[in-house]
PDB file of C-alpha atoms in Angstrom:
ATOM      1  CA  UNK B   1      19.147 -26.188   1.962  1.00  0.00           C
ATOM      2  CA  UNK B   2      18.547 -22.650   3.080  1.00  0.00           C
ATOM      3  CA  UNK B   3      18.626 -19.914   0.490  1.00  0.00           C
ATOM      4  CA  UNK B   4      19.761 -16.538   1.843  1.00  0.00           C
ATOM      5  CA  UNK B   5      17.335 -13.581   1.319  1.00  0.00           C
ATOM      6  CA  UNK B   6      18.328 -11.227  -1.411  1.00  0.00           C
ATOM      7  CA  UNK B   7      18.653  -7.685   0.029  1.00  0.00           C
ATOM      8  CA  UNK B   8      17.173  -5.282  -2.487  1.00  0.00           C
ATOM      9  CA  UNK B   9      18.245  -1.690  -2.565  1.00  0.00           C
ATOM     10  CA  UNK B  10      17.494   0.867  -5.258  1.00  0.00           C
ATOM     11  CA  UNK B  11      20.401   3.209  -5.957  1.00  0.00           C
ATOM     12  CA  UNK B  12      18.892   6.638  -6.309  1.00  0.00           C
ATOM     13  CA  UNK B  13      22.295   8.281  -6.441  1.00  0.00           C
ATOM     14  CA  UNK B  14      23.034  11.140  -4.223  1.00  0.00           C
ATOM     15  CA  UNK B  15      19.945  13.123  -3.397  1.00  0.00           C
ATOM     16  CA  UNK B  16      20.876  16.824  -2.692  1.00  0.00           C
ATOM     17  CA  UNK B  17      17.718  18.377  -1.115  1.00  0.00           C
ATOM     18  CA  UNK B  18      19.342  21.841  -0.830  1.00  0.00           C
ATOM     19  CA  UNK B  19      20.008  21.996  -4.589  1.00  0.00           C
ATOM     20  CA  UNK B  20      16.519  20.455  -5.292  1.00  0.00           C
ATOM     21  CA  UNK B  21      14.890  23.184  -3.122  1.00  0.00           C
ATOM     22  CA  UNK B  22      16.781  25.938  -4.892  1.00  0.00           C
ATOM     23  CA  UNK B  23      15.788  24.497  -8.242  1.00  0.00           C
ATOM     24  CA  UNK B  24      12.142  24.247  -7.110  1.00  0.00           C
ATOM     25  CA  UNK B  25      12.248  27.914  -5.959  1.00  0.00           C
ATOM     26  CA  UNK B  26      13.645  28.966  -9.359  1.00  0.00           C
ATOM     27  CA  UNK B  27      11.020  26.786 -11.202  1.00  0.00           C
ATOM     28  CA  UNK B  28       8.032  28.175  -9.259  1.00  0.00           C
ATOM     29  CA  UNK B  29       9.277  31.751  -9.617  1.00  0.00           C
ATOM     30  CA  UNK B  30       9.772  31.345 -13.377  1.00  0.00           C
ATOM     31  CA  UNK B  31       6.118  30.226 -13.553  1.00  0.00           C
ATOM     32  CA  UNK B  32       5.053  33.394 -11.863  1.00  0.00           C
ATOM     33  CA  UNK B  33       4.307  31.922  -8.414  1.00  0.00           C
ATOM     34  CA  UNK B  34       4.936  34.556  -5.758  1.00  0.00           C
ATOM     35  CA  UNK B  35       6.716  32.781  -2.877  1.00  0.00           C
ATOM     36  CA  UNK B  36       6.528  35.780  -0.549  1.00  0.00           C
ATOM     37  CA  UNK B  37       3.290  34.598   0.950  1.00  0.00           C
ATOM     38  CA  UNK B  38       3.457  32.877   4.369  1.00  0.00           C
ATOM     39  CA  UNK B  39       1.624  29.942   2.729  1.00  0.00           C
ATOM     40  CA  UNK B  40       4.164  29.523   0.039  1.00  0.00           C
ATOM     41  CA  UNK B  41       7.514  30.371   1.627  1.00  0.00           C
ATOM     42  CA  UNK B  42       8.365  26.755   2.558  1.00  0.00           C
ATOM     43  CA  UNK B  43       6.755  25.257  -0.605  1.00  0.00           C
ATOM     44  CA  UNK B  44      10.090  24.763  -2.484  1.00  0.00           C
ATOM     45  CA  UNK B  45      11.487  22.752   0.384  1.00  0.00           C
ATOM     46  CA  UNK B  46       8.302  20.695   0.758  1.00  0.00           C
ATOM     47  CA  UNK B  47       8.272  20.203  -3.136  1.00  0.00           C
ATOM     48  CA  UNK B  48      11.896  18.932  -3.021  1.00  0.00           C
ATOM     49  CA  UNK B  49      11.210  16.510  -0.131  1.00  0.00           C
ATOM     50  CA  UNK B  50       7.986  15.243  -1.799  1.00  0.00           C
ATOM     51  CA  UNK B  51       9.815  14.345  -5.022  1.00  0.00           C
ATOM     52  CA  UNK B  52      12.671  12.795  -3.140  1.00  0.00           C
ATOM     53  CA  UNK B  53      10.124  10.580  -1.365  1.00  0.00           C
ATOM     54  CA  UNK B  54       8.400   9.728  -4.606  1.00  0.00           C
ATOM     55  CA  UNK B  55      11.769   8.658  -6.167  1.00  0.00           C
ATOM     56  CA  UNK B  56      12.994   6.628  -3.210  1.00  0.00           C
ATOM     57  CA  UNK B  57      11.763   3.096  -2.690  1.00  0.00           C
ATOM     58  CA  UNK B  58      12.443   1.330   0.643  1.00  0.00           C
ATOM     59  CA  UNK B  59      15.018  -1.398   0.815  1.00  0.00           C
ATOM     60  CA  UNK B  60      13.731  -4.916   1.570  1.00  0.00           C
ATOM     61  CA  UNK B  61      14.843  -8.527   1.842  1.00  0.00           C
ATOM     62  CA  UNK B  62      13.417 -10.852  -0.876  1.00  0.00           C
ATOM     63  CA  UNK B  63      12.565 -13.882   1.267  1.00  0.00           C
ATOM     64  CA  UNK B  64      11.586 -17.107  -0.413  1.00  0.00           C
ATOM     65  CA  UNK B  65      10.805 -20.440   1.024  1.00  0.00           C
ATOM     66  CA  UNK B  66      10.975 -24.088  -0.262  1.00  0.00           C
ATOM     67  CA  UNK B  67       7.723 -25.132  -2.031  1.00  0.00           C
ATOM     68  CA  UNK B  68       7.716 -28.338   0.020  1.00  0.00           C
ATOM     69  CA  UNK B  69       4.044 -29.234  -0.753  1.00  0.00           C
ATOM     70  CA  UNK B  70       4.611 -28.873  -4.485  1.00  0.00           C
ATOM     71  CA  UNK B  71       1.929 -26.152  -4.712  1.00  0.00           C
ATOM     72  CA  UNK B  72       1.359 -25.595  -8.445  1.00  0.00           C
ATOM     73  CA  UNK B  73      -1.638 -23.244  -8.624  1.00  0.00           C
ATOM     74  CA  UNK B  74      -1.782 -19.547  -9.052  1.00  0.00           C
ATOM     75  CA  UNK B  75      -0.667 -17.204  -6.276  1.00  0.00           C
ATOM     76  CA  UNK B  76      -2.161 -13.822  -6.884  1.00  0.00           C
ATOM     77  CA  UNK B  77      -1.979 -10.551  -4.951  1.00  0.00           C
ATOM     78  CA  UNK B  78      -4.799  -8.256  -6.284  1.00  0.00           C
ATOM     79  CA  UNK B  79      -5.183  -4.472  -6.005  1.00  0.00           C
ATOM     80  CA  UNK B  80      -1.644  -3.614  -4.673  1.00  0.00           C
ATOM     81  CA  UNK B  81      -1.652   0.182  -4.360  1.00  0.00           C
ATOM     82  CA  UNK B  82       0.694   1.814  -6.779  1.00  0.00           C
ATOM     83  CA  UNK B  83       1.965   5.365  -7.280  1.00  0.00           C
ATOM     84  CA  UNK B  84       4.537   6.549  -9.637  1.00  0.00           C
ATOM     85  CA  UNK B  85       5.490   9.627 -11.676  1.00  0.00           C
ATOM     86  CA  UNK B  86       5.109   9.857 -15.415  1.00  0.00           C
ATOM     87  CA  UNK B  87       8.622  10.411 -16.849  1.00  0.00           C
ATOM     88  CA  UNK B  88       7.268  12.711 -19.589  1.00  0.00           C
ATOM     89  CA  UNK B  89       5.639  15.347 -17.448  1.00  0.00           C
ATOM     90  CA  UNK B  90       6.753  14.448 -13.835  1.00  0.00           C
ATOM     91  CA  UNK B  91       3.098  14.262 -12.860  1.00  0.00           C
ATOM     92  CA  UNK B  92       1.850  11.357 -10.667  1.00  0.00           C
ATOM     93  CA  UNK B  93      -0.033   8.383 -11.796  1.00  0.00           C
ATOM     94  CA  UNK B  94      -1.795   6.122  -9.342  1.00  0.00           C
ATOM     95  CA  UNK B  95      -3.617   2.835  -9.490  1.00  0.00           C
ATOM     96  CA  UNK B  96      -3.389  -0.784  -8.544  1.00  0.00           C
ATOM     97  CA  UNK B  97      -1.192  -3.755  -9.620  1.00  0.00           C
ATOM     98  CA  UNK B  98      -2.373  -7.356  -9.780  1.00  0.00           C
ATOM     99  CA  UNK B  99       0.691  -9.672  -9.464  1.00  0.00           C
ATOM    100  CA  UNK B 100       0.561 -13.400  -9.780  1.00  0.00           C
ATOM    101  CA  UNK B 101       2.927 -16.406 -10.300  1.00  0.00           C
ATOM    102  CA  UNK B 102       2.822 -20.208 -10.744  1.00  0.00           C
ATOM    103  CA  UNK B 103       5.349 -21.456  -8.193  1.00  0.00           C
ATOM    104  CA  UNK B 104       8.425 -23.500  -9.133  1.00  0.00           C
ATOM    105  CA  UNK B 105      10.762 -24.815  -6.507  1.00  0.00           C
ATOM    106  CA  UNK B 106      10.274 -21.781  -4.165  1.00  0.00           C
ATOM    107  CA  UNK B 107       7.453 -19.525  -2.969  1.00  0.00           C
ATOM    108  CA  UNK B 108       7.621 -15.884  -2.086  1.00  0.00           C
ATOM    109  CA  UNK B 109       6.720 -14.136   1.110  1.00  0.00           C
ATOM    110  CA  UNK B 110       3.405 -12.498   0.026  1.00  0.00           C
ATOM    111  CA  UNK B 111       4.315  -9.005   1.189  1.00  0.00           C
ATOM    112  CA  UNK B 112       7.264  -9.026  -1.157  1.00  0.00           C
ATOM    113  CA  UNK B 113       4.915  -8.737  -4.194  1.00  0.00           C
ATOM    114  CA  UNK B 114       3.898  -5.233  -2.973  1.00  0.00           C
ATOM    115  CA  UNK B 115       7.587  -4.450  -2.180  1.00  0.00           C
ATOM    116  CA  UNK B 116       8.548  -5.313  -5.738  1.00  0.00           C
ATOM    117  CA  UNK B 117       5.763  -3.140  -7.185  1.00  0.00           C
ATOM    118  CA  UNK B 118       7.032  -0.254  -4.999  1.00  0.00           C
ATOM    119  CA  UNK B 119      10.624  -0.929  -5.857  1.00  0.00           C
ATOM    120  CA  UNK B 120      10.051  -0.257  -9.648  1.00  0.00           C
ATOM    121  CA  UNK B 121       7.315   2.404  -9.229  1.00  0.00           C
ATOM    122  CA  UNK B 122       9.326   4.762  -7.151  1.00  0.00           C
ATOM    123  CA  UNK B 123      11.103   6.516 -10.036  1.00  0.00           C
ATOM    124  CA  UNK B 124      10.080   8.403 -13.191  1.00  0.00           C
ATOM    125  CA  UNK B 125       8.305   5.754 -15.252  1.00  0.00           C
ATOM    126  CA  UNK B 126       6.058   4.770 -18.084  1.00  0.00           C
ATOM    127  CA  UNK B 127       3.357   2.192 -17.186  1.00  0.00           C
ATOM    128  CA  UNK B 128       4.292  -0.263 -19.985  1.00  0.00           C
ATOM    129  CA  UNK B 129       7.889  -0.467 -18.822  1.00  0.00           C
ATOM    130  CA  UNK B 130       6.841  -0.737 -15.131  1.00  0.00           C
ATOM    131  CA  UNK B 131       4.560  -3.689 -15.909  1.00  0.00           C
ATOM    132  CA  UNK B 132       7.312  -5.524 -17.704  1.00  0.00           C
ATOM    133  CA  UNK B 133       9.994  -4.741 -15.139  1.00  0.00           C
ATOM    134  CA  UNK B 134       7.996  -6.329 -12.313  1.00  0.00           C
ATOM    135  CA  UNK B 135       7.267  -9.445 -14.331  1.00  0.00           C
ATOM    136  CA  UNK B 136      10.822  -9.835 -15.582  1.00  0.00           C
ATOM    137  CA  UNK B 137      12.299  -9.299 -12.106  1.00  0.00           C
ATOM    138  CA  UNK B 138      10.077 -11.925 -10.513  1.00  0.00           C
ATOM    139  CA  UNK B 139      10.953 -14.425 -13.356  1.00  0.00           C
ATOM    140  CA  UNK B 140      14.685 -13.786 -12.840  1.00  0.00           C
ATOM    141  CA  UNK B 141      14.765 -14.016  -9.118  1.00  0.00           C
ATOM    142  CA  UNK B 142      11.982 -16.550  -8.284  1.00  0.00           C
ATOM    143  CA  UNK B 143      12.200 -18.778 -11.357  1.00  0.00           C
ATOM    144  CA  UNK B 144       8.422 -19.580 -11.285  1.00  0.00           C
ATOM    145  CA  UNK B 145       6.586 -21.523 -14.003  1.00  0.00           C
ATOM    146  CA  UNK B 146       4.755 -18.344 -15.011  1.00  0.00           C
ATOM    147  CA  UNK B 147       4.267 -14.725 -14.031  1.00  0.00           C
ATOM    148  CA  UNK B 148       1.452 -12.298 -14.749  1.00  0.00           C
ATOM    149  CA  UNK B 149       1.241  -8.647 -13.983  1.00  0.00           C
ATOM    150  CA  UNK B 150      -1.681  -6.243 -14.703  1.00  0.00           C
ATOM    151  CA  UNK B 151      -1.599  -2.572 -13.880  1.00  0.00           C
ATOM    152  CA  UNK B 152      -4.623  -0.219 -13.857  1.00  0.00           C
ATOM    153  CA  UNK B 153      -3.708   3.365 -13.378  1.00  0.00           C
ATOM    154  CA  UNK B 154      -4.978   6.951 -13.799  1.00  0.00           C
ATOM    155  CA  UNK B 155      -2.407   9.304 -15.135  1.00  0.00           C
ATOM    156  CA  UNK B 156      -2.738  12.936 -14.142  1.00  0.00           C
ATOM    157  CA  UNK B 157      -0.727  14.031 -17.186  1.00  0.00           C
ATOM    158  CA  UNK B 158      -3.871  12.838 -19.119  1.00  0.00           C
ATOM    159  CA  UNK B 159      -6.610  13.663 -16.730  1.00  0.00           C
ATOM    160  CA  UNK B 160      -5.578  17.102 -15.341  1.00  0.00           C
ATOM    161  CA  UNK B 161      -3.863  18.597 -18.388  1.00  0.00           C
ATOM    162  CA  UNK B 162      -3.837  18.152 -22.135  1.00  0.00           C
ATOM    163  CA  UNK B 163      -6.871  16.166 -23.209  1.00  0.00           C
ATOM    164  CA  UNK B 164      -8.324  16.360 -19.554  1.00  0.00           C
ATOM    165  CA  UNK B 165      -9.952  12.978 -19.836  1.00  0.00           C
ATOM    166  CA  UNK B 166     -10.974  12.706 -16.163  1.00  0.00           C
ATOM    167  CA  UNK B 167     -11.671   9.142 -14.911  1.00  0.00           C
ATOM    168  CA  UNK B 168      -9.661   7.463 -17.723  1.00  0.00           C
ATOM    169  CA  UNK B 169      -7.795   4.380 -16.655  1.00  0.00           C
ATOM    170  CA  UNK B 170      -4.904   2.775 -18.577  1.00  0.00           C
ATOM    171  CA  UNK B 171      -4.489  -1.044 -18.342  1.00  0.00           C
ATOM    172  CA  UNK B 172      -1.223  -2.822 -19.213  1.00  0.00           C
ATOM    173  CA  UNK B 173      -0.316  -6.433 -18.810  1.00  0.00           C
ATOM    174  CA  UNK B 174       2.720  -8.724 -19.089  1.00  0.00           C
ATOM    175  CA  UNK B 175       2.374 -12.558 -19.060  1.00  0.00           C
ATOM    176  CA  UNK B 176       5.412 -14.807 -19.071  1.00  0.00           C
ATOM    177  CA  UNK B 177       5.865 -18.597 -19.080  1.00  0.00           C
ATOM    178  CA  UNK B 178       2.800 -20.811 -18.635  1.00  0.00           C
ATOM    179  CA  UNK B 179       0.508 -17.820 -18.082  1.00  0.00           C
ATOM    180  CA  UNK B 180       1.430 -16.664 -21.618  1.00  0.00           C
ATOM    181  CA  UNK B 181       1.602 -20.067 -23.264  1.00  0.00           C
ATOM    182  CA  UNK B 182      -1.408 -21.906 -21.744  1.00  0.00           C
ATOM    183  CA  UNK B 183      -4.788 -20.485 -22.640  1.00  0.00           C
ATOM    184  CA  UNK B 184      -6.515 -21.969 -19.564  1.00  0.00           C
ATOM    185  CA  UNK B 185      -3.894 -20.507 -17.172  1.00  0.00           C
ATOM    186  CA  UNK B 186      -4.051 -17.208 -18.869  1.00  0.00           C
ATOM    187  CA  UNK B 187      -7.820 -17.113 -18.539  1.00  0.00           C
ATOM    188  CA  UNK B 188      -7.706 -18.109 -14.860  1.00  0.00           C
ATOM    189  CA  UNK B 189      -5.231 -15.259 -14.185  1.00  0.00           C
ATOM    190  CA  UNK B 190      -7.358 -12.608 -15.916  1.00  0.00           C
ATOM    191  CA  UNK B 191     -10.547 -13.938 -14.297  1.00  0.00           C
ATOM    192  CA  UNK B 192      -9.015 -13.744 -10.786  1.00  0.00           C
ATOM    193  CA  UNK B 193      -7.700 -10.208 -11.401  1.00  0.00           C
ATOM    194  CA  UNK B 194     -11.211  -9.171 -12.562  1.00  0.00           C
ATOM    195  CA  UNK B 195      -9.887  -8.144 -15.961  1.00  0.00           C
ATOM    196  CA  UNK B 196     -11.775  -9.538 -18.962  1.00  0.00           C
ATOM    197  CA  UNK B 197      -9.202 -10.987 -21.431  1.00  0.00           C
TER     198      UNK B 197
END
């Protein structure tokens, strides 16, 4: 039996670039930035477009396929590039996500693991929530036997301001199903991601 692909779209609401550009101009001026320079005149527009891009994930089709061979070992995509924006300071955080699952009746097109990471990271976020959202979403839509997500990221709100702890990486993980309940499966997942449990 064929299962139709789920078309995944993130509703960002109505983006109004003209209003965002005016707000960026006001914001920069309030911070004492002189926008009269030829180099800075177009900055409010560029700033508005940059944040609109950061907050807008691409739509995609979640394609799954029957697990006809009964594959029951870990499927893991390592080092998926990740970029998001800290919701507390609206400064970027960048890193990688390791996303794995133990298949049930269906397997996932591999590129979709990266698409799901992008889907949830393209909005103001906290890393802890992002990690759990990816794992919960895969569990709901794929119904695997287990899911594991590890995110390693550098937060510029921590490295460029405040404590200025350059080079600091934050690691978060969410394990569900067999990857949480079975010690050997959990160990295999962490070993393959390169993260010591």
